[in-house]
Tab-separated table of C-alpha atoms in Angstrom:
chain	number	residue	atom	x	y	z
A	196	MET	CA	67.128	26.445	42.906
A	197	GLY	CA	65.822	23.444	40.996
A	198	ASN	CA	67.397	20.352	39.451
A	199	GLN	CA	68.024	22.241	36.201
A	200	SER	CA	70.203	24.814	37.978
A	201	TYR	CA	72.073	22.082	39.860
A	202	GLY	CA	72.670	20.279	36.565
A	203	LEU	CA	74.010	23.459	34.954
A	204	ASN	CA	76.327	24.064	37.919
A	205	ILE	CA	77.653	20.497	37.783
A	206	PHE	CA	78.312	20.824	34.038
A	207	LEU	CA	80.029	24.215	34.333
A	208	PHE	CA	82.081	23.085	37.335
A	209	SER	CA	83.172	19.841	35.650
A	210	PHE	CA	83.912	21.331	32.229
A	211	THR	CA	85.886	24.308	33.539
A	212	ARG	CA	87.935	22.070	35.833
A	213	PHE	CA	88.624	19.702	32.944
A	214	ILE	CA	89.861	22.313	30.471
A	215	THR	CA	92.002	24.257	32.963
A	216	GLU	CA	93.561	21.195	34.602
A	217	LEU	CA	94.186	19.570	31.218
A	218	GLY	CA	95.892	22.746	30.014
A	219	SER	CA	97.999	22.936	33.175
A	220	GLY	CA	98.855	19.222	33.043
A	221	VAL	CA	99.927	19.435	29.403
A	222	TYR	CA	102.029	22.533	30.146
A	223	LYS	CA	103.710	20.951	33.181
A	224	PHE	CA	104.767	17.835	31.256
A	225	ALA	CA	105.829	19.824	28.193
A	226	LEU	CA	107.825	22.107	30.501
A	227	ALA	CA	109.768	19.116	31.828
A	228	LEU	CA	110.644	18.109	28.261
A	229	TYR	CA	111.504	21.682	27.261
A	230	ILE	CA	113.813	22.328	30.228
A	231	ALA	CA	115.463	18.943	29.667
A	232	ASP	CA	116.086	19.896	26.017
A	233	VAL	CA	117.395	23.376	26.849
A	234	THR	CA	119.444	22.689	29.995
A	235	GLY	CA	119.843	18.911	30.139
A	236	SER	CA	119.386	19.238	33.910
A	237	SER	CA	116.867	17.461	36.151
A	238	ALA	CA	117.732	19.921	38.924
A	239	ALA	CA	116.522	22.811	36.753
A	240	PHE	CA	113.051	21.308	36.401
A	241	ALA	CA	113.012	20.396	40.106
A	242	THR	CA	113.747	24.055	40.919
A	243	VAL	CA	110.791	25.280	38.846
A	244	LEU	CA	108.516	22.563	40.260
A	245	GLY	CA	109.582	23.364	43.814
A	246	PHE	CA	108.596	27.017	43.430
A	247	SER	CA	105.153	25.950	42.197
A	248	TYR	CA	104.572	24.178	45.550
A	249	LEU	CA	105.736	27.074	47.732
A	250	PRO	CA	102.474	29.097	47.603
A	251	GLY	CA	100.612	26.119	49.058
A	252	VAL	CA	102.813	26.365	52.135
A	253	LEU	CA	103.164	30.130	52.364
A	254	ILE	CA	99.775	31.628	51.529
A	255	ASN	CA	97.038	28.960	51.630
A	256	ILE	CA	96.310	29.550	55.288
A	257	PHE	CA	95.793	33.305	54.752
A	258	ALA	CA	94.116	32.900	51.348
A	259	GLY	CA	91.388	30.824	52.996
A	260	ALA	CA	90.692	33.558	55.553
A	261	TYR	CA	90.535	36.141	52.747
A	262	ILE	CA	88.074	34.061	50.706
A	263	ASP	CA	85.758	33.597	53.699
A	264	ARG	CA	85.437	37.406	53.917
A	265	HIS	CA	84.727	38.008	50.223
A	266	ASN	CA	82.424	36.833	47.434
A	267	LYS	CA	83.600	33.360	46.401
A	268	LYS	CA	82.124	33.478	42.901
A	269	THR	CA	83.885	36.768	42.175
A	270	ILE	CA	87.182	35.316	43.416
A	271	MET	CA	86.773	32.223	41.210
A	272	VAL	CA	86.030	34.272	38.088
A	273	VAL	CA	88.692	36.933	38.675
A	274	THR	CA	91.469	34.449	39.511
A	275	GLU	CA	90.737	32.343	36.409
A	276	LEU	CA	90.815	35.464	34.201
A	277	LEU	CA	93.996	36.656	35.930
A	278	SER	CA	95.596	33.245	35.386
A	279	GLY	CA	94.759	33.407	31.679
A	280	ALA	CA	96.147	36.928	31.356
A	281	LEU	CA	99.311	35.899	33.227
A	282	VAL	CA	99.888	32.896	30.936
A	283	LEU	CA	99.537	35.092	27.833
A	284	LEU	CA	101.878	37.703	29.345
A	285	PHE	CA	104.373	34.950	30.158
A	286	LEU	CA	104.091	33.783	26.535
A	287	LEU	CA	105.220	37.221	25.339
A	288	PHE	CA	108.248	37.160	27.663
A	289	PHE	CA	108.964	33.536	26.710
A	290	LEU	CA	109.161	34.511	23.034
A	291	GLN	CA	111.852	37.075	23.942
A	292	PHE	CA	113.752	35.044	26.575
A	293	PRO	CA	113.117	31.334	25.794
A	294	THR	CA	116.043	29.995	27.857
A	295	ASN	CA	115.764	32.162	30.986
A	296	LEU	CA	115.175	29.686	33.840
A	297	TRP	CA	114.277	32.400	36.361
A	298	LEU	CA	111.446	33.531	34.102
A	299	PHE	CA	109.933	30.055	34.504
A	300	VAL	CA	110.548	30.137	38.262
A	301	GLY	CA	108.807	33.494	38.686
A	302	TYR	CA	105.886	32.415	36.518
A	303	ALA	CA	105.491	29.131	38.434
A	304	PHE	CA	105.338	30.971	41.758
A	305	VAL	CA	102.845	33.639	40.642
A	306	ILE	CA	100.476	31.295	38.760
A	307	SER	CA	100.468	28.862	41.703
A	308	THR	CA	99.656	31.726	44.076
A	309	ILE	CA	96.664	32.814	41.980
A	310	GLN	CA	95.454	29.244	41.523
A	311	ALA	CA	95.653	28.661	45.288
A	312	PHE	CA	92.850	31.225	45.637
A	313	THR	CA	90.883	29.523	42.830
A	314	TYR	CA	91.188	26.073	44.405
A	315	LEU	CA	90.158	27.190	47.898
A	316	ALA	CA	87.214	29.211	46.553
A	317	LEU	CA	86.055	26.181	44.544
A	318	GLN	CA	86.285	23.804	47.509
A	319	ALA	CA	84.414	26.231	49.753
A	320	SER	CA	81.733	26.865	47.092
A	321	ILE	CA	80.726	23.272	46.305
A	322	PRO	CA	78.074	23.076	49.092
A	323	GLU	CA	76.534	26.293	47.701
A	324	LEU	CA	76.399	25.079	44.081
A	325	VAL	CA	74.325	21.928	44.687
A	326	ASP	CA	72.071	20.505	47.373
A	327	GLU	CA	73.504	18.442	50.227
A	328	GLU	CA	72.855	15.092	48.509
A	329	ARG	CA	74.907	16.107	45.451
A	330	VAL	CA	77.975	17.436	47.294
A	331	GLY	CA	79.574	13.975	47.342
A	332	SER	CA	78.928	13.566	43.610
A	333	MET	CA	80.611	16.903	42.881
A	334	ASN	CA	83.668	15.827	44.864
A	335	SER	CA	83.665	12.477	43.031
A	336	ILE	CA	83.625	14.254	39.668
A	337	TYR	CA	86.503	16.501	40.755
A	338	GLN	CA	88.562	13.511	41.942
A	339	ALA	CA	87.829	11.547	38.753
A	340	ILE	CA	88.826	14.483	36.529
A	341	SER	CA	92.133	14.853	38.396
A	342	ALA	CA	92.844	11.119	38.069
A	343	ILE	CA	91.994	11.047	34.351
A	344	LEU	CA	94.227	14.027	33.674
A	345	ASN	CA	97.091	12.506	35.674
A	346	VAL	CA	97.126	9.838	32.961
A	347	ALA	CA	96.069	11.946	29.963
A	348	GLY	CA	98.118	15.070	30.764
A	349	PRO	CA	101.562	13.539	30.145
A	350	LEU	CA	100.337	11.712	27.019
A	351	VAL	CA	98.772	14.829	25.489
A	352	GLY	CA	101.714	16.927	26.685
A	353	ALA	CA	104.258	14.700	24.961
A	354	VAL	CA	102.295	14.712	21.684
A	355	ALA	CA	101.557	18.463	21.819
A	356	TYR	CA	105.187	19.334	22.588
A	357	GLY	CA	106.327	17.420	19.532
A	358	LEU	CA	103.608	18.727	17.209
A	359	VAL	CA	102.983	22.374	18.151
A	360	GLY	CA	105.728	23.386	20.619
A	361	MET	CA	105.707	25.362	23.876
A	362	GLU	CA	104.354	28.576	22.317
A	363	MET	CA	101.065	27.019	21.182
A	364	ILE	CA	100.740	25.046	24.445
A	365	LEU	CA	101.008	28.292	26.425
A	366	LEU	CA	98.486	30.036	24.149
A	367	ILE	CA	95.938	27.233	24.587
A	368	ASP	CA	96.573	27.113	28.350
A	369	GLY	CA	95.960	30.863	28.666
A	370	LEU	CA	92.776	30.747	26.590
A	371	SER	CA	91.474	27.791	28.637
A	372	PHE	CA	91.783	29.823	31.850
A	373	ILE	CA	89.999	32.796	30.274
A	374	GLY	CA	87.259	30.533	28.898
A	375	ALA	CA	86.806	28.947	32.330
A	376	GLY	CA	86.534	32.363	33.984
A	377	ILE	CA	83.839	33.469	31.542
A	378	MET	CA	81.868	30.235	31.980
A	379	GLN	CA	82.033	30.471	35.780
A	380	MET	CA	80.136	33.761	35.587
A	381	PHE	CA	77.058	31.617	34.897
A	382	LEU	CA	77.377	29.520	38.074
A	383	ARG	CA	74.318	29.930	40.290
A	384	PHE	CA	74.734	29.753	44.065
A	385	ARG	CA	71.939	28.280	46.215
A	386	LYS	CA	71.703	31.507	48.148
A	387	THR	CA	72.994	34.979	47.533
A	388	GLU	CA	76.371	35.344	49.198
A	389	VAL	CA	76.339	37.891	51.968
A	390	VAL	CA	79.794	39.254	52.666
A	391	GLN	CA	79.880	39.767	56.415
A	392	GLU	CA	81.863	42.631	57.845
A	393	THR	CA	84.231	41.458	60.554
A	394	THR	CA	86.651	43.132	62.895
A	395	GLN	CA	88.621	39.898	63.317
A	396	SER	CA	92.192	39.954	62.105
A	397	TYR	CA	93.358	37.177	59.794
A	398	THR	CA	95.358	35.697	62.663
A	399	GLU	CA	92.244	35.590	64.862
A	400	THR	CA	90.293	33.853	62.087
A	401	ILE	CA	93.003	31.211	61.741
A	402	LYS	CA	93.005	30.721	65.529
A	403	GLU	CA	89.232	30.210	65.339
A	404	VAL	CA	89.747	27.474	62.729
A	405	PHE	CA	92.229	25.623	64.950
A	406	GLN	CA	89.878	26.032	67.906
A	407	TYR	CA	87.050	24.566	65.817
A	408	ILE	CA	89.234	21.597	64.807
A	409	ARG	CA	90.138	20.932	68.457
A	410	GLU	CA	86.495	21.059	69.570
A	411	GLN	CA	85.099	18.838	66.789
A	412	VAL	CA	86.394	15.350	67.580
A	413	VAL	CA	85.457	13.803	64.224
A	414	ILE	CA	86.992	16.634	62.197
A	415	LYS	CA	90.098	16.540	64.418
A	416	TYR	CA	90.657	12.846	63.654
A	417	LEU	CA	89.886	13.366	59.954
A	418	PHE	CA	92.364	16.245	59.834
A	419	LEU	CA	95.129	14.195	61.476
A	420	ILE	CA	94.502	11.122	59.316
A	421	PHE	CA	94.327	13.170	56.108
A	422	LEU	CA	97.730	14.659	56.952
A	423	LEU	CA	99.086	11.201	57.767
A	424	LEU	CA	97.832	9.786	54.450
A	425	ASN	CA	99.437	12.678	52.561
A	426	PHE	CA	102.666	12.192	54.496
A	427	ILE	CA	102.806	8.479	53.603
A	428	PHE	CA	101.044	7.773	50.285
A	429	PRO	CA	102.559	10.404	47.921
A	430	PRO	CA	106.142	9.590	49.023
A	431	LEU	CA	105.507	5.875	48.580
A	432	MET	CA	103.905	6.453	45.169
A	433	TYR	CA	106.604	8.864	43.908
A	434	VAL	CA	109.698	7.421	45.587
A	435	GLY	CA	108.895	4.099	47.255
A	436	LEU	CA	107.210	2.382	44.322
A	437	LEU	CA	110.025	3.330	41.953
A	438	HIS	CA	112.591	2.010	44.454
A	439	ILE	CA	110.741	-1.248	45.151
A	440	ALA	CA	109.466	-2.220	41.707
A	441	TYR	CA	112.034	-0.687	39.368
A	442	ARG	CA	115.308	-0.639	41.290
A	443	VAL	CA	114.958	-3.670	43.583
A	444	GLU	CA	112.615	-6.031	41.725
A	445	LYS	CA	113.873	-4.991	38.263
A	446	VAL	CA	110.530	-4.657	36.485
A	447	SER	CA	110.795	-2.983	33.080
A	448	MET	CA	109.787	0.639	32.492
A	449	GLU	CA	106.751	-0.632	30.553
A	450	GLN	CA	105.720	-2.839	33.488
A	451	PHE	CA	106.271	0.031	35.907
A	452	SER	CA	103.978	2.259	33.822
A	453	PHE	CA	101.247	-0.412	34.134
A	454	ILE	CA	101.681	-0.394	37.918
A	455	GLN	CA	101.459	3.401	38.141
A	456	SER	CA	98.464	3.615	35.801
A	457	SER	CA	96.508	1.114	37.905
A	458	TRP	CA	96.458	3.624	40.784
A	459	PHE	CA	94.788	6.330	38.699
A	460	ILE	CA	92.335	3.845	37.184
A	461	GLY	CA	91.402	2.773	40.721
A	462	ILE	CA	90.851	6.413	41.736
A	463	ILE	CA	88.437	6.852	38.813
A	464	ILE	CA	86.553	3.637	39.661
A	465	GLY	CA	86.349	4.579	43.346
A	466	ALA	CA	85.074	8.063	42.487
A	467	ALA	CA	82.398	6.556	40.229
A	468	ILE	CA	81.306	4.104	42.944
A	469	VAL	CA	81.117	6.673	45.738
A	470	SER	CA	79.191	9.093	43.502
A	471	MET	CA	76.220	6.715	43.690
A	472	LYS	CA	73.724	7.997	46.245
A	473	LYS	CA	73.261	4.741	48.187
A	474	VAL	CA	76.994	4.045	48.351
A	475	SER	CA	77.759	7.625	49.370
A	476	LYS	CA	75.332	7.439	52.295
A	477	TYR	CA	76.741	4.071	53.373
A	478	VAL	CA	80.458	4.970	53.306
A	479	GLU	CA	79.914	8.358	54.966
A	480	ASN	CA	79.776	6.575	58.328
A	481	LYS	CA	82.551	4.090	57.448
A	482	ILE	CA	85.388	6.516	56.694
A	483	PHE	CA	87.741	5.185	59.373
A	484	LEU	CA	87.059	1.562	58.367
A	485	LEU	CA	87.990	2.404	54.764
A	486	ILE	CA	91.238	3.946	55.983
A	487	GLN	CA	92.011	0.816	58.030
A	488	VAL	CA	91.608	-1.238	54.843
A	489	GLN	CA	94.091	1.079	53.098
A	490	GLY	CA	96.584	0.420	55.892
A	491	ILE	CA	96.180	-3.346	55.491
A	492	LEU	CA	96.563	-3.143	51.706
A	493	LEU	CA	99.720	-1.066	52.104
A	494	MET	CA	101.222	-3.800	54.293
A	495	THR	CA	100.671	-6.301	51.438
A	496	TRP	CA	103.235	-4.387	49.356
A	497	ILE	CA	105.883	-6.644	50.909
A	498	PHE	CA	104.649	-9.603	48.813
A	499	PRO	CA	107.671	-9.556	46.384
A	500	ILE	CA	109.879	-11.147	49.053
A	501	PHE	CA	107.710	-14.279	48.730
A	502	VAL	CA	107.900	-14.441	44.907
A	503	PRO	CA	110.459	-17.028	43.721
A	504	GLU	CA	113.127	-15.821	41.297
A	505	THR	CA	111.977	-17.193	37.940
A	506	SER	CA	112.003	-15.923	34.368
A	507	ASN	CA	108.472	-14.532	34.683
A	508	ALA	CA	108.861	-13.168	38.236
A	509	SER	CA	108.741	-9.562	37.018
A	510	TRP	CA	105.345	-10.125	35.387
A	511	ILE	CA	104.028	-11.810	38.544
A	512	ILE	CA	105.202	-8.828	40.606
A	513	THR	CA	103.691	-6.426	38.062
A	514	GLY	CA	100.336	-8.236	38.059
A	515	VAL	CA	100.070	-8.409	41.850
A	516	PHE	CA	101.118	-4.766	42.262
A	517	VAL	CA	98.531	-3.732	39.662
A	518	GLY	CA	95.839	-5.590	41.627
A	519	ILE	CA	96.900	-4.177	45.007
A	520	LEU	CA	97.178	-0.591	43.758
A	521	LEU	CA	93.896	-0.814	41.858
A	522	VAL	CA	92.003	-1.942	44.968
A	523	SER	CA	93.952	0.451	47.229
A	524	ALA	CA	93.096	3.393	44.981
A	525	ILE	CA	89.413	2.446	44.957
A	526	PHE	CA	89.361	2.494	48.765
A	527	ASN	CA	91.504	5.655	48.798
A	528	SER	CA	88.988	7.431	46.597
A	529	MET	CA	86.045	6.077	48.592
A	530	GLY	CA	87.703	7.375	51.777
A	531	ASN	CA	89.031	10.750	50.607
A	532	ILE	CA	85.853	11.944	48.894
A	533	PRO	CA	83.642	11.433	51.992
A	534	ILE	CA	86.317	13.225	54.071
A	535	PHE	CA	86.092	16.301	51.840
A	536	THR	CA	82.298	16.089	51.741
A	537	PHE	CA	82.058	15.751	55.521
A	538	VAL	CA	84.305	18.767	56.128
A	539	GLN	CA	82.456	20.874	53.539
A	540	LEU	CA	79.042	20.114	55.034
A	541	ASN	CA	80.036	20.299	58.705
A	542	THR	CA	82.235	23.399	58.726
A	543	PRO	CA	80.477	26.763	59.222
A	544	GLU	CA	80.333	28.713	55.963
A	545	HIS	CA	82.349	31.626	57.378
A	546	LEU	CA	85.236	29.227	58.160
A	547	ARG	CA	85.027	26.809	55.220
A	548	ALA	CA	87.716	28.289	52.960
A	549	SER	CA	89.935	28.945	55.996
A	550	MET	CA	89.596	25.266	56.940
A	551	PHE	CA	90.761	24.145	53.495
A	552	GLY	CA	93.519	26.754	53.636
A	553	VAL	CA	94.821	25.253	56.879
A	554	VAL	CA	94.594	21.726	55.429
A	555	GLY	CA	96.370	22.887	52.258
A	556	THR	CA	99.186	24.491	54.220
A	557	PHE	CA	99.857	21.426	56.360
A	558	THR	CA	99.547	19.111	53.356
A	559	GLY	CA	101.964	21.345	51.448
A	560	VAL	CA	104.503	20.723	54.209
A	561	ALA	CA	103.686	17.028	54.749
A	562	VAL	CA	104.130	15.875	51.140
A	563	PRO	CA	107.629	17.248	50.370
A	564	PHE	CA	108.850	16.451	53.901
A	565	GLY	CA	107.512	12.906	53.516
A	566	ILE	CA	109.227	12.518	50.138
A	567	TRP	CA	112.508	13.729	51.641
A	568	LEU	CA	112.228	11.472	54.706
A	569	TYR	CA	111.222	8.348	52.767
A	570	GLY	CA	114.061	8.964	50.310
A	571	ILE	CA	116.523	8.871	53.232
A	572	LEU	CA	114.874	5.906	54.988
A	573	LEU	CA	114.793	3.783	51.825
A	574	GLU	CA	118.581	4.050	51.734
A	575	ALA	CA	118.961	3.361	55.467
A	576	VAL	CA	116.583	0.435	56.150
A	577	HIS	CA	115.194	-2.465	54.149
A	578	TRP	CA	112.128	-1.279	52.231
A	579	THR	CA	109.892	-4.071	53.616
A	580	TYR	CA	110.185	-2.726	57.171
A	581	LEU	CA	109.350	0.796	56.009
A	582	VAL	CA	106.302	-0.239	53.978
A	583	PHE	CA	104.926	-2.590	56.637
A	584	ALA	CA	105.426	-0.016	59.410
A	585	SER	CA	103.710	2.685	57.317
A	586	GLY	CA	100.676	0.467	56.738
A	587	ALA	CA	100.554	-0.499	60.406
A	588	ILE	CA	100.654	3.159	61.516
A	589	ILE	CA	97.736	4.047	59.232
A	590	PHE	CA	95.747	1.037	60.454
A	591	VAL	CA	96.352	1.699	64.163
A	592	ILE	CA	95.522	5.420	64.050
A	593	ALA	CA	92.358	4.798	62.009
A	594	LEU	CA	91.393	2.032	64.457
A	595	ILE	CA	91.863	4.383	67.434
A	596	ALA	CA	89.634	6.946	65.710
A	597	HIS	CA	87.041	4.286	64.883
A	598	LEU	CA	86.941	3.063	68.504
A	599	ASN	CA	86.751	6.566	69.985
A	600	LYS	CA	83.493	6.803	71.933
A	601	GLN	CA	82.556	10.298	70.755
A	602	VAL	CA	83.277	9.402	67.134
A	603	SER	CA	81.271	6.167	67.237
A	604	GLN	CA	78.333	7.908	68.939
A	605	TYR	CA	78.369	10.664	66.329
A	606	PHE	CA	78.306	8.259	63.386
A	607	LYS	CA	75.700	6.047	65.067
A	608	LYS	CA	73.442	9.074	65.444
A	609	LYS	CA	74.132	10.056	61.832
A	610	GLU	CA	73.257	6.549	60.633
A	611	GLU	CA	69.977	6.609	62.571
A	612	GLN	CA	69.109	9.932	60.914
A	613	VAL	CA	69.794	8.476	57.455
A	614	VAL	CA	67.604	5.421	58.183
A	615	ALA	CA	64.801	7.663	59.471
A	616	THR	CA	65.042	9.850	56.355
A	617	ASP	CA	64.919	6.810	54.046
A	618	LYS	CA	61.824	5.454	55.813
A	619	SER	CA	59.987	8.770	55.572
A	620	ALA	CA	60.902	9.183	51.894
């Protein structure tokens, strides 16, 4: 495969992710507005949202093992087409039963199950769509698209809900999935996928993944730290930040929106920086240092206790939070993308989707459990202790990983290989 094929793959991958995730983001936000209008209940939307997360916990680990045994491109295409057909079928039922909450619950569970297969197949396929040097760039593009749509999705969703209504949003969402499935037929893999026959049961395959994680010291630490970051950061972003800035420090809703937006802007900037070839090679060996920096930046969240109570205190708090979250998100993006790239390139192809399935399952448990735990702790202890302790835990664990002899030797060897390659180029 030449540069032209890689370029086509990058375009198809990026465009299909953009249209499907935009459609899903618009639908999700419009759904929140629709359920609020119909039921007036936050619990109703939480119920639907909760069922959309369940597949990540229940089937990811087995979906990964299934994908490793079958043609990934076929799975990507079929699941996108199935998702589109399901959305259009749901639209027909929605027209007949527009206020049936359980219809939304069932749809959320089934579409999330299908998309779990799509996501794992995509993650496992990236190293086969481009050469090794472009894998990091593909992950950067994916991260940037997700961050952009986290901002754009609610905005477009609010406008679309008011202008065209849920019916048209569902129609466009369904067609976007079908369009993505058709376009993905033109993806070209670096080598023809050979589906290997295996006598291993799914349970044995999953055991092999855990055995591989235990044996690979670097991947073991990356796995543990990735889980830790997902246990701490999403709860603090969803629950902690609202508690600290809005409830305690009394910033306005407008100011709070600035604070939240700065995180996604930082993710986009970080993804753009790490997509550069020289930067990508440099940070690949500095993953644990980047995570230590994130721990330190998280500890600086306690700064409001040092801000004097004046008429413009809320704007000072807003400005400092914007700066901290912007920089934190840049480092978060520069740390997460190399983690994904490292795992993709260093996991055997026959275990790659299973690896991401295992990660997805544990992350699916860590995030909601973290949100629940932080919600309780924020009521029980002063928020400054919780934030500072969280940052300290991240810093210490990343430091232990960084100082581990096997880890340092591995990255030193990797750095020497990069230097040797640059000299010979």
